[in-house]
């Protein structure tokens, strides 16, 4: 059966000392509460190796927020999937709407990133989601389906089985405006049906689909109670241990 997962996305926040302190705090809290879900923190590249040394990675997963679309070489400032894997990280967020929107990450680039992540043993947390105008025009299903088809449906069954999906409606990210649990359930069910159509029911049933967008301790339990919502990808609330753990404990 698929896993329930709560993953933090720290985005461009915390200096290294601040990040180390937060990671230690989250690690201790996870050890103390024995959560009913997998817990992951995705952190800036600069923090990965140091954080890997201070957490128990069998209890708290570690991931990057991005990786390069090339293997190695003359790409100044880029960080490859192999480099990420060499820090001890096991996950990588790919296709976040902020990367798509601000850094021009189109599906062709994301396909290369996904392939390199998988080649290096990293589990991609692949983000999809519509913007407000698309939601208002009733096009959300169409949008997420094309993001799946273009970004992931080139993968073999075995490869796709390693992917975690995060549905993040762009209008809910950092806005305080959460999708209702019913809205989340409806589109998560649609995403699962699109996966089933392509890869079969078994793979679809085993794929974890996380919700992201203004998820907090006060709304997590209602969202996670929905049968097709398998956890959350948490931005702002992952920067405070108490809030993050409040979401973890919603399971
Ligand atoms: P917020 O939880 O801050 O809305 O961010 C969600 C997100 O983008 C996680 O990747």
PDB file of C-alpha atoms and ligand atoms in Angstrom:
ATOM      1  CA  UNK A   1       0.000   0.000   0.000  1.00  0.00           C
ATOM      2  CA  UNK A   2       1.050   3.582  -0.559  1.00  0.00           C
ATOM      3  CA  UNK A   3       2.824   5.557   2.122  1.00  0.00           C
ATOM      4  CA  UNK A   4       1.525   8.545   4.006  1.00  0.00           C
ATOM      5  CA  UNK A   5       4.140  11.279   3.875  1.00  0.00           C
ATOM      6  CA  UNK A   6       4.616  14.739   5.339  1.00  0.00           C
ATOM      7  CA  UNK A   7       7.455  16.583   3.613  1.00  0.00           C
ATOM      8  CA  UNK A   8       8.765  20.053   4.379  1.00  0.00           C
ATOM      9  CA  UNK A   9       9.972  22.383   1.659  1.00  0.00           C
ATOM     10  CA  UNK A  10      12.108  25.019   3.330  1.00  0.00           C
ATOM     11  CA  UNK A  11      12.487  26.995   0.063  1.00  0.00           C
ATOM     12  CA  UNK A  12      15.118  29.786   0.291  1.00  0.00           C
ATOM     13  CA  UNK A  13      14.999  30.120   4.061  1.00  0.00           C
ATOM     14  CA  UNK A  14      17.451  29.635   6.939  1.00  0.00           C
ATOM     15  CA  UNK A  15      21.186  30.174   7.099  1.00  0.00           C
ATOM     16  CA  UNK A  16      23.241  27.042   7.672  1.00  0.00           C
ATOM     17  CA  UNK A  17      23.347  27.431  11.497  1.00  0.00           C
ATOM     18  CA  UNK A  18      19.598  28.124  11.580  1.00  0.00           C
ATOM     19  CA  UNK A  19      18.901  25.179   9.301  1.00  0.00           C
ATOM     20  CA  UNK A  20      21.032  22.828  11.377  1.00  0.00           C
ATOM     21  CA  UNK A  21      19.208  23.886  14.543  1.00  0.00           C
ATOM     22  CA  UNK A  22      15.792  23.382  12.908  1.00  0.00           C
ATOM     23  CA  UNK A  23      16.768  19.995  11.467  1.00  0.00           C
ATOM     24  CA  UNK A  24      17.988  18.802  14.889  1.00  0.00           C
ATOM     25  CA  UNK A  25      14.782  20.006  16.516  1.00  0.00           C
ATOM     26  CA  UNK A  26      12.608  18.232  13.937  1.00  0.00           C
ATOM     27  CA  UNK A  27      14.745  15.089  14.211  1.00  0.00           C
ATOM     28  CA  UNK A  28      14.341  14.993  18.000  1.00  0.00           C
ATOM     29  CA  UNK A  29      10.597  15.613  17.737  1.00  0.00           C
ATOM     30  CA  UNK A  30      10.182  12.836  15.170  1.00  0.00           C
ATOM     31  CA  UNK A  31      12.156  10.400  17.357  1.00  0.00           C
ATOM     32  CA  UNK A  32       9.982  11.316  20.345  1.00  0.00           C
ATOM     33  CA  UNK A  33       6.577  11.002  18.657  1.00  0.00           C
ATOM     34  CA  UNK A  34       6.964   7.949  16.355  1.00  0.00           C
ATOM     35  CA  UNK A  35       4.771   9.335  13.578  1.00  0.00           C
ATOM     36  CA  UNK A  36       2.214   7.355  11.580  1.00  0.00           C
ATOM     37  CA  UNK A  37       3.734   8.630   8.349  1.00  0.00           C
ATOM     38  CA  UNK A  38       7.095   9.129   6.680  1.00  0.00           C
ATOM     39  CA  UNK A  39       8.596  12.523   7.480  1.00  0.00           C
ATOM     40  CA  UNK A  40      10.962  14.280   5.062  1.00  0.00           C
ATOM     41  CA  UNK A  41      12.662  17.679   5.053  1.00  0.00           C
ATOM     42  CA  UNK A  42      13.757  19.237   1.765  1.00  0.00           C
ATOM     43  CA  UNK A  43      16.374  21.895   2.374  1.00  0.00           C
ATOM     44  CA  UNK A  44      18.748  24.238   0.521  1.00  0.00           C
ATOM     45  CA  UNK A  45      21.711  22.568  -1.233  1.00  0.00           C
ATOM     46  CA  UNK A  46      24.172  24.298   1.118  1.00  0.00           C
ATOM     47  CA  UNK A  47      22.626  22.529   4.115  1.00  0.00           C
ATOM     48  CA  UNK A  48      22.323  18.968   2.830  1.00  0.00           C
ATOM     49  CA  UNK A  49      25.628  17.378   3.870  1.00  0.00           C
ATOM     50  CA  UNK A  50      25.713  19.010   7.309  1.00  0.00           C
ATOM     51  CA  UNK A  51      22.095  18.134   8.058  1.00  0.00           C
ATOM     52  CA  UNK A  52      22.657  14.549   6.943  1.00  0.00           C
ATOM     53  CA  UNK A  53      25.215  14.263   9.747  1.00  0.00           C
ATOM     54  CA  UNK A  54      22.883  15.443  12.508  1.00  0.00           C
ATOM     55  CA  UNK A  55      19.691  13.508  11.712  1.00  0.00           C
ATOM     56  CA  UNK A  56      18.793   9.834  11.836  1.00  0.00           C
ATOM     57  CA  UNK A  57      17.957   9.347   8.190  1.00  0.00           C
ATOM     58  CA  UNK A  58      16.128   6.104   8.925  1.00  0.00           C
ATOM     59  CA  UNK A  59      13.526   8.210  10.783  1.00  0.00           C
ATOM     60  CA  UNK A  60      13.698  11.554   9.006  1.00  0.00           C
ATOM     61  CA  UNK A  61      14.198  11.645   5.245  1.00  0.00           C
ATOM     62  CA  UNK A  62      16.350  14.315   3.654  1.00  0.00           C
ATOM     63  CA  UNK A  63      15.860  15.879   0.249  1.00  0.00           C
ATOM     64  CA  UNK A  64      16.933  18.714  -2.027  1.00  0.00           C
ATOM     65  CA  UNK A  65      14.595  21.291  -3.536  1.00  0.00           C
ATOM     66  CA  UNK A  66      15.897  20.957  -7.093  1.00  0.00           C
ATOM     67  CA  UNK A  67      18.704  19.474  -9.171  1.00  0.00           C
ATOM     68  CA  UNK A  68      20.320  20.230 -12.525  1.00  0.00           C
ATOM     69  CA  UNK A  69      19.042  18.962 -15.857  1.00  0.00           C
ATOM     70  CA  UNK A  70      22.566  17.964 -16.922  1.00  0.00           C
ATOM     71  CA  UNK A  71      24.829  15.240 -15.624  1.00  0.00           C
ATOM     72  CA  UNK A  72      27.997  17.297 -15.004  1.00  0.00           C
ATOM     73  CA  UNK A  73      30.280  19.799 -16.667  1.00  0.00           C
ATOM     74  CA  UNK A  74      30.317  23.470 -17.567  1.00  0.00           C
ATOM     75  CA  UNK A  75      27.060  24.615 -15.952  1.00  0.00           C
ATOM     76  CA  UNK A  76      28.268  27.247 -13.498  1.00  0.00           C
ATOM     77  CA  UNK A  77      26.207  27.412 -10.352  1.00  0.00           C
ATOM     78  CA  UNK A  78      24.237  24.226 -10.972  1.00  0.00           C
ATOM     79  CA  UNK A  79      24.053  21.248  -8.613  1.00  0.00           C
ATOM     80  CA  UNK A  80      23.755  17.801 -10.153  1.00  0.00           C
ATOM     81  CA  UNK A  81      21.610  14.888  -9.019  1.00  0.00           C
ATOM     82  CA  UNK A  82      24.827  12.933  -8.332  1.00  0.00           C
ATOM     83  CA  UNK A  83      26.068  15.735  -6.067  1.00  0.00           C
ATOM     84  CA  UNK A  84      22.759  15.764  -4.192  1.00  0.00           C
ATOM     85  CA  UNK A  85      22.882  11.979  -3.769  1.00  0.00           C
ATOM     86  CA  UNK A  86      26.475  12.162  -2.532  1.00  0.00           C
ATOM     87  CA  UNK A  87      25.386  14.283   0.459  1.00  0.00           C
ATOM     88  CA  UNK A  88      23.202  11.461   1.746  1.00  0.00           C
ATOM     89  CA  UNK A  89      19.932  13.012   0.533  1.00  0.00           C
ATOM     90  CA  UNK A  90      17.357  10.552  -0.784  1.00  0.00           C
ATOM     91  CA  UNK A  91      14.679  12.835  -2.243  1.00  0.00           C
ATOM     92  CA  UNK A  92      14.461  15.793  -4.597  1.00  0.00           C
ATOM     93  CA  UNK A  93      11.561  18.149  -5.259  1.00  0.00           C
ATOM     94  CA  UNK A  94      11.163  18.679  -9.006  1.00  0.00           C
ATOM     95  CA  UNK A  95       8.789  20.878 -10.976  1.00  0.00           C
ATOM     96  CA  UNK A  96       7.787  23.114  -8.083  1.00  0.00           C
ATOM     97  CA  UNK A  97       5.575  25.916  -9.405  1.00  0.00           C
ATOM     98  CA  UNK A  98       8.162  28.482  -8.269  1.00  0.00           C
ATOM     99  CA  UNK A  99      10.768  26.768 -10.456  1.00  0.00           C
ATOM    100  CA  UNK A 100       8.316  26.557 -13.351  1.00  0.00           C
ATOM    101  CA  UNK A 101       7.253  30.191 -12.954  1.00  0.00           C
ATOM    102  CA  UNK A 102      10.504  32.010 -12.076  1.00  0.00           C
ATOM    103  CA  UNK A 103      13.142  29.802 -13.702  1.00  0.00           C
ATOM    104  CA  UNK A 104      11.406  28.702 -16.873  1.00  0.00           C
ATOM    105  CA  UNK A 105      11.355  25.010 -16.035  1.00  0.00           C
ATOM    106  CA  UNK A 106       9.240  23.537 -18.785  1.00  0.00           C
ATOM    107  CA  UNK A 107       8.351  19.875 -19.065  1.00  0.00           C
ATOM    108  CA  UNK A 108      11.273  19.002 -21.378  1.00  0.00           C
ATOM    109  CA  UNK A 109      13.715  20.214 -18.699  1.00  0.00           C
ATOM    110  CA  UNK A 110      11.795  18.401 -15.978  1.00  0.00           C
ATOM    111  CA  UNK A 111      11.925  15.098 -17.873  1.00  0.00           C
ATOM    112  CA  UNK A 112      15.737  15.352 -17.902  1.00  0.00           C
ATOM    113  CA  UNK A 113      15.833  16.207 -14.203  1.00  0.00           C
ATOM    114  CA  UNK A 114      13.547  13.293 -13.316  1.00  0.00           C
ATOM    115  CA  UNK A 115      15.697  10.891 -15.363  1.00  0.00           C
ATOM    116  CA  UNK A 116      18.909  12.073 -13.673  1.00  0.00           C
ATOM    117  CA  UNK A 117      17.335  11.954 -10.221  1.00  0.00           C
ATOM    118  CA  UNK A 118      16.220   8.346 -10.778  1.00  0.00           C
ATOM    119  CA  UNK A 119      19.598   7.340 -12.244  1.00  0.00           C
ATOM    120  CA  UNK A 120      21.213   8.598  -9.054  1.00  0.00           C
ATOM    121  CA  UNK A 121      18.831   6.775  -6.752  1.00  0.00           C
ATOM    122  CA  UNK A 122      16.895   9.873  -5.678  1.00  0.00           C
ATOM    123  CA  UNK A 123      13.126   9.781  -5.244  1.00  0.00           C
ATOM    124  CA  UNK A 124      11.530  12.699  -7.084  1.00  0.00           C
ATOM    125  CA  UNK A 125       8.716  14.580  -5.372  1.00  0.00           C
ATOM    126  CA  UNK A 126       7.141  15.862  -8.568  1.00  0.00           C
ATOM    127  CA  UNK A 127       4.916  18.924  -8.250  1.00  0.00           C
ATOM    128  CA  UNK A 128       1.917  19.729 -10.418  1.00  0.00           C
ATOM    129  CA  UNK A 129      -0.885  22.240 -10.036  1.00  0.00           C
ATOM    130  CA  UNK A 130      -2.922  24.932 -11.761  1.00  0.00           C
ATOM    131  CA  UNK A 131      -2.860  28.718 -11.398  1.00  0.00           C
ATOM    132  CA  UNK A 132      -5.918  30.679 -10.275  1.00  0.00           C
ATOM    133  CA  UNK A 133      -7.084  31.615 -13.780  1.00  0.00           C
ATOM    134  CA  UNK A 134      -7.020  27.968 -14.816  1.00  0.00           C
ATOM    135  CA  UNK A 135      -9.016  26.976 -11.720  1.00  0.00           C
ATOM    136  CA  UNK A 136     -11.548  29.731 -12.377  1.00  0.00           C
ATOM    137  CA  UNK A 137     -11.914  28.534 -15.955  1.00  0.00           C
ATOM    138  CA  UNK A 138     -12.498  24.987 -14.698  1.00  0.00           C
ATOM    139  CA  UNK A 139      -9.346  23.755 -16.421  1.00  0.00           C
ATOM    140  CA  UNK A 140      -7.525  22.292 -13.398  1.00  0.00           C
ATOM    141  CA  UNK A 141      -7.907  18.656 -14.464  1.00  0.00           C
ATOM    142  CA  UNK A 142      -6.693  19.383 -17.968  1.00  0.00           C
ATOM    143  CA  UNK A 143      -3.659  21.287 -16.594  1.00  0.00           C
ATOM    144  CA  UNK A 144      -2.522  18.646 -14.126  1.00  0.00           C
ATOM    145  CA  UNK A 145      -3.083  15.889 -16.678  1.00  0.00           C
ATOM    146  CA  UNK A 146      -0.851  17.621 -19.218  1.00  0.00           C
ATOM    147  CA  UNK A 147       1.820  18.241 -16.541  1.00  0.00           C
ATOM    148  CA  UNK A 148       1.753  14.506 -15.767  1.00  0.00           C
ATOM    149  CA  UNK A 149       1.783  13.443 -19.401  1.00  0.00           C
ATOM    150  CA  UNK A 150       4.564  15.838 -20.406  1.00  0.00           C
ATOM    151  CA  UNK A 151       6.722  15.537 -17.287  1.00  0.00           C
ATOM    152  CA  UNK A 152       6.376  11.911 -16.240  1.00  0.00           C
ATOM    153  CA  UNK A 153       4.465   9.656 -18.596  1.00  0.00           C
ATOM    154  CA  UNK A 154       7.588   8.927 -20.637  1.00  0.00           C
ATOM    155  CA  UNK A 155       8.771   6.797 -17.670  1.00  0.00           C
ATOM    156  CA  UNK A 156       8.558   3.023 -17.607  1.00  0.00           C
ATOM    157  CA  UNK A 157       6.257   1.383 -15.047  1.00  0.00           C
ATOM    158  CA  UNK A 158       9.200   0.551 -12.795  1.00  0.00           C
ATOM    159  CA  UNK A 159      10.485   4.101 -12.950  1.00  0.00           C
ATOM    160  CA  UNK A 160       7.084   5.687 -12.341  1.00  0.00           C
ATOM    161  CA  UNK A 161       6.589   3.469  -9.290  1.00  0.00           C
ATOM    162  CA  UNK A 162       9.391   5.439  -7.597  1.00  0.00           C
ATOM    163  CA  UNK A 163       7.713   8.841  -7.992  1.00  0.00           C
ATOM    164  CA  UNK A 164       5.903  10.812  -5.278  1.00  0.00           C
ATOM    165  CA  UNK A 165       3.365  13.319  -6.645  1.00  0.00           C
ATOM    166  CA  UNK A 166       2.600  16.637  -4.958  1.00  0.00           C
ATOM    167  CA  UNK A 167      -0.524  18.468  -6.079  1.00  0.00           C
ATOM    168  CA  UNK A 168      -0.021  22.127  -5.264  1.00  0.00           C
ATOM    169  CA  UNK A 169      -2.617  24.583  -6.558  1.00  0.00           C
ATOM    170  CA  UNK A 170      -0.527  27.678  -7.225  1.00  0.00           C
ATOM    171  CA  UNK A 171      -3.274  29.942  -5.839  1.00  0.00           C
ATOM    172  CA  UNK A 172      -2.943  28.222  -2.460  1.00  0.00           C
ATOM    173  CA  UNK A 173       0.840  28.483  -2.096  1.00  0.00           C
ATOM    174  CA  UNK A 174       1.907  30.962   0.551  1.00  0.00           C
ATOM    175  CA  UNK A 175      -1.448  32.741   0.271  1.00  0.00           C
ATOM    176  CA  UNK A 176      -3.150  31.351   3.342  1.00  0.00           C
ATOM    177  CA  UNK A 177      -5.890  30.158   0.976  1.00  0.00           C
ATOM    178  CA  UNK A 178      -6.078  26.363   1.228  1.00  0.00           C
ATOM    179  CA  UNK A 179      -7.966  24.155  -1.188  1.00  0.00           C
ATOM    180  CA  UNK A 180     -10.918  22.682   0.672  1.00  0.00           C
ATOM    181  CA  UNK A 181     -10.562  19.039   1.579  1.00  0.00           C
ATOM    182  CA  UNK A 182     -13.248  18.254  -1.012  1.00  0.00           C
ATOM    183  CA  UNK A 183     -11.427  20.198  -3.739  1.00  0.00           C
ATOM    184  CA  UNK A 184      -8.201  18.373  -2.883  1.00  0.00           C
ATOM    185  CA  UNK A 185      -9.899  14.977  -2.823  1.00  0.00           C
ATOM    186  CA  UNK A 186     -11.585  15.567  -6.165  1.00  0.00           C
ATOM    187  CA  UNK A 187      -8.409  16.438  -8.023  1.00  0.00           C
ATOM    188  CA  UNK A 188      -6.266  13.842  -6.220  1.00  0.00           C
ATOM    189  CA  UNK A 189      -8.782  11.198  -7.307  1.00  0.00           C
ATOM    190  CA  UNK A 190      -8.559  12.531 -10.848  1.00  0.00           C
ATOM    191  CA  UNK A 191      -4.733  12.407 -10.740  1.00  0.00           C
ATOM    192  CA  UNK A 192      -4.891   8.819  -9.506  1.00  0.00           C
ATOM    193  CA  UNK A 193      -7.276   7.886 -12.301  1.00  0.00           C
ATOM    194  CA  UNK A 194      -4.951   9.454 -14.885  1.00  0.00           C
ATOM    195  CA  UNK A 195      -2.063   7.377 -13.453  1.00  0.00           C
ATOM    196  CA  UNK A 196      -4.238   4.236 -13.528  1.00  0.00           C
ATOM    197  CA  UNK A 197      -5.128   4.862 -17.152  1.00  0.00           C
ATOM    198  CA  UNK A 198      -1.445   5.047 -18.082  1.00  0.00           C
ATOM    199  CA  UNK A 199       0.244   2.578 -15.682  1.00  0.00           C
ATOM    200  CA  UNK A 200      -2.601   0.425 -14.359  1.00  0.00           C
ATOM    201  CA  UNK A 201      -4.577   0.346 -11.135  1.00  0.00           C
ATOM    202  CA  UNK A 202      -1.900  -1.261  -8.973  1.00  0.00           C
ATOM    203  CA  UNK A 203       0.717   1.403  -9.610  1.00  0.00           C
ATOM    204  CA  UNK A 204      -1.891   4.148  -9.211  1.00  0.00           C
ATOM    205  CA  UNK A 205      -3.034   2.742  -5.869  1.00  0.00           C
ATOM    206  CA  UNK A 206       0.573   2.594  -4.677  1.00  0.00           C
ATOM    207  CA  UNK A 207       1.453   6.171  -5.662  1.00  0.00           C
ATOM    208  CA  UNK A 208       1.545   8.692  -2.811  1.00  0.00           C
ATOM    209  CA  UNK A 209      -0.148  11.956  -3.788  1.00  0.00           C
ATOM    210  CA  UNK A 210       0.592  14.821  -1.394  1.00  0.00           C
ATOM    211  CA  UNK A 211      -1.302  18.080  -1.088  1.00  0.00           C
ATOM    212  CA  UNK A 212       0.591  21.382  -0.822  1.00  0.00           C
ATOM    213  CA  UNK A 213      -0.573  24.946  -0.362  1.00  0.00           C
ATOM    214  CA  UNK A 214      -1.137  26.703   2.977  1.00  0.00           C
ATOM    215  CA  UNK A 215      -1.321  23.380   4.790  1.00  0.00           C
ATOM    216  CA  UNK A 216      -1.137  23.934   8.554  1.00  0.00           C
ATOM    217  CA  UNK A 217      -1.864  22.120  11.807  1.00  0.00           C
ATOM    218  CA  UNK A 218      -5.437  23.448  11.815  1.00  0.00           C
ATOM    219  CA  UNK A 219      -6.410  22.067   8.394  1.00  0.00           C
ATOM    220  CA  UNK A 220      -4.095  19.066   7.943  1.00  0.00           C
ATOM    221  CA  UNK A 221      -6.298  16.480   9.658  1.00  0.00           C
ATOM    222  CA  UNK A 222      -9.295  17.280   7.464  1.00  0.00           C
ATOM    223  CA  UNK A 223      -7.193  17.153   4.292  1.00  0.00           C
ATOM    224  CA  UNK A 224      -5.368  13.945   5.275  1.00  0.00           C
ATOM    225  CA  UNK A 225      -8.652  12.232   6.176  1.00  0.00           C
ATOM    226  CA  UNK A 226      -9.558  12.160   2.484  1.00  0.00           C
ATOM    227  CA  UNK A 227      -8.864   8.781   0.893  1.00  0.00           C
ATOM    228  CA  UNK A 228      -6.793  10.139  -1.990  1.00  0.00           C
ATOM    229  CA  UNK A 229      -4.767  12.657   0.029  1.00  0.00           C
ATOM    230  CA  UNK A 230      -1.678  10.800   1.226  1.00  0.00           C
ATOM    231  CA  UNK A 231      -0.014  13.635   3.087  1.00  0.00           C
ATOM    232  CA  UNK A 232       1.368  17.081   2.479  1.00  0.00           C
ATOM    233  CA  UNK A 233       4.204  19.126   1.046  1.00  0.00           C
ATOM    234  CA  UNK A 234       4.576  21.937   3.524  1.00  0.00           C
ATOM    235  CA  UNK A 235       6.188  25.324   2.898  1.00  0.00           C
ATOM    236  CA  UNK A 236       5.830  28.061   5.524  1.00  0.00           C
ATOM    237  CA  UNK A 237       4.668  25.761   8.315  1.00  0.00           C
ATOM    238  CA  UNK A 238       7.741  23.525   7.884  1.00  0.00           C
ATOM    239  CA  UNK A 239       9.976  26.326   9.169  1.00  0.00           C
ATOM    240  CA  UNK A 240       8.638  26.040  12.708  1.00  0.00           C
ATOM    241  CA  UNK A 241       9.145  22.669  14.352  1.00  0.00           C
ATOM    242  CA  UNK A 242       5.960  22.948  16.379  1.00  0.00           C
ATOM    243  CA  UNK A 243       3.790  23.711  13.327  1.00  0.00           C
ATOM    244  CA  UNK A 244       5.470  21.049  11.196  1.00  0.00           C
ATOM    245  CA  UNK A 245       5.014  18.432  13.902  1.00  0.00           C
ATOM    246  CA  UNK A 246       1.407  19.548  14.342  1.00  0.00           C
ATOM    247  CA  UNK A 247       0.885  18.558  10.709  1.00  0.00           C
ATOM    248  CA  UNK A 248       2.822  15.277  11.107  1.00  0.00           C
ATOM    249  CA  UNK A 249       0.608  14.401  14.065  1.00  0.00           C
ATOM    250  CA  UNK A 250      -2.521  14.947  11.962  1.00  0.00           C
ATOM    251  CA  UNK A 251      -1.973  11.322  10.827  1.00  0.00           C
TER     252      UNK A 251
HETATM  253  P1  LIG B   1       3.048  26.984   1.737  1.00  0.00           P
HETATM  254  O1  LIG B   1       2.800  25.822   2.655  1.00  0.00           O
HETATM  255  O2  LIG B   1       3.900  28.056   2.338  1.00  0.00           O
HETATM  256  O3  LIG B   1       1.761  27.502   1.153  1.00  0.00           O
HETATM  257  O4  LIG B   1       3.900  26.419   0.507  1.00  0.00           O
HETATM  258  C1  LIG B   1       3.506  25.250  -0.115  1.00  0.00           C
HETATM  259  C2  LIG B   1       4.589  24.804  -1.020  1.00  0.00           C
HETATM  260  O5  LIG B   1       4.891  25.461  -2.009  1.00  0.00           O
HETATM  261  C3  LIG B   1       5.315  23.585  -0.678  1.00  0.00           C
HETATM  262  O6  LIG B   1       6.119  23.163  -1.719  1.00  0.00           O
END
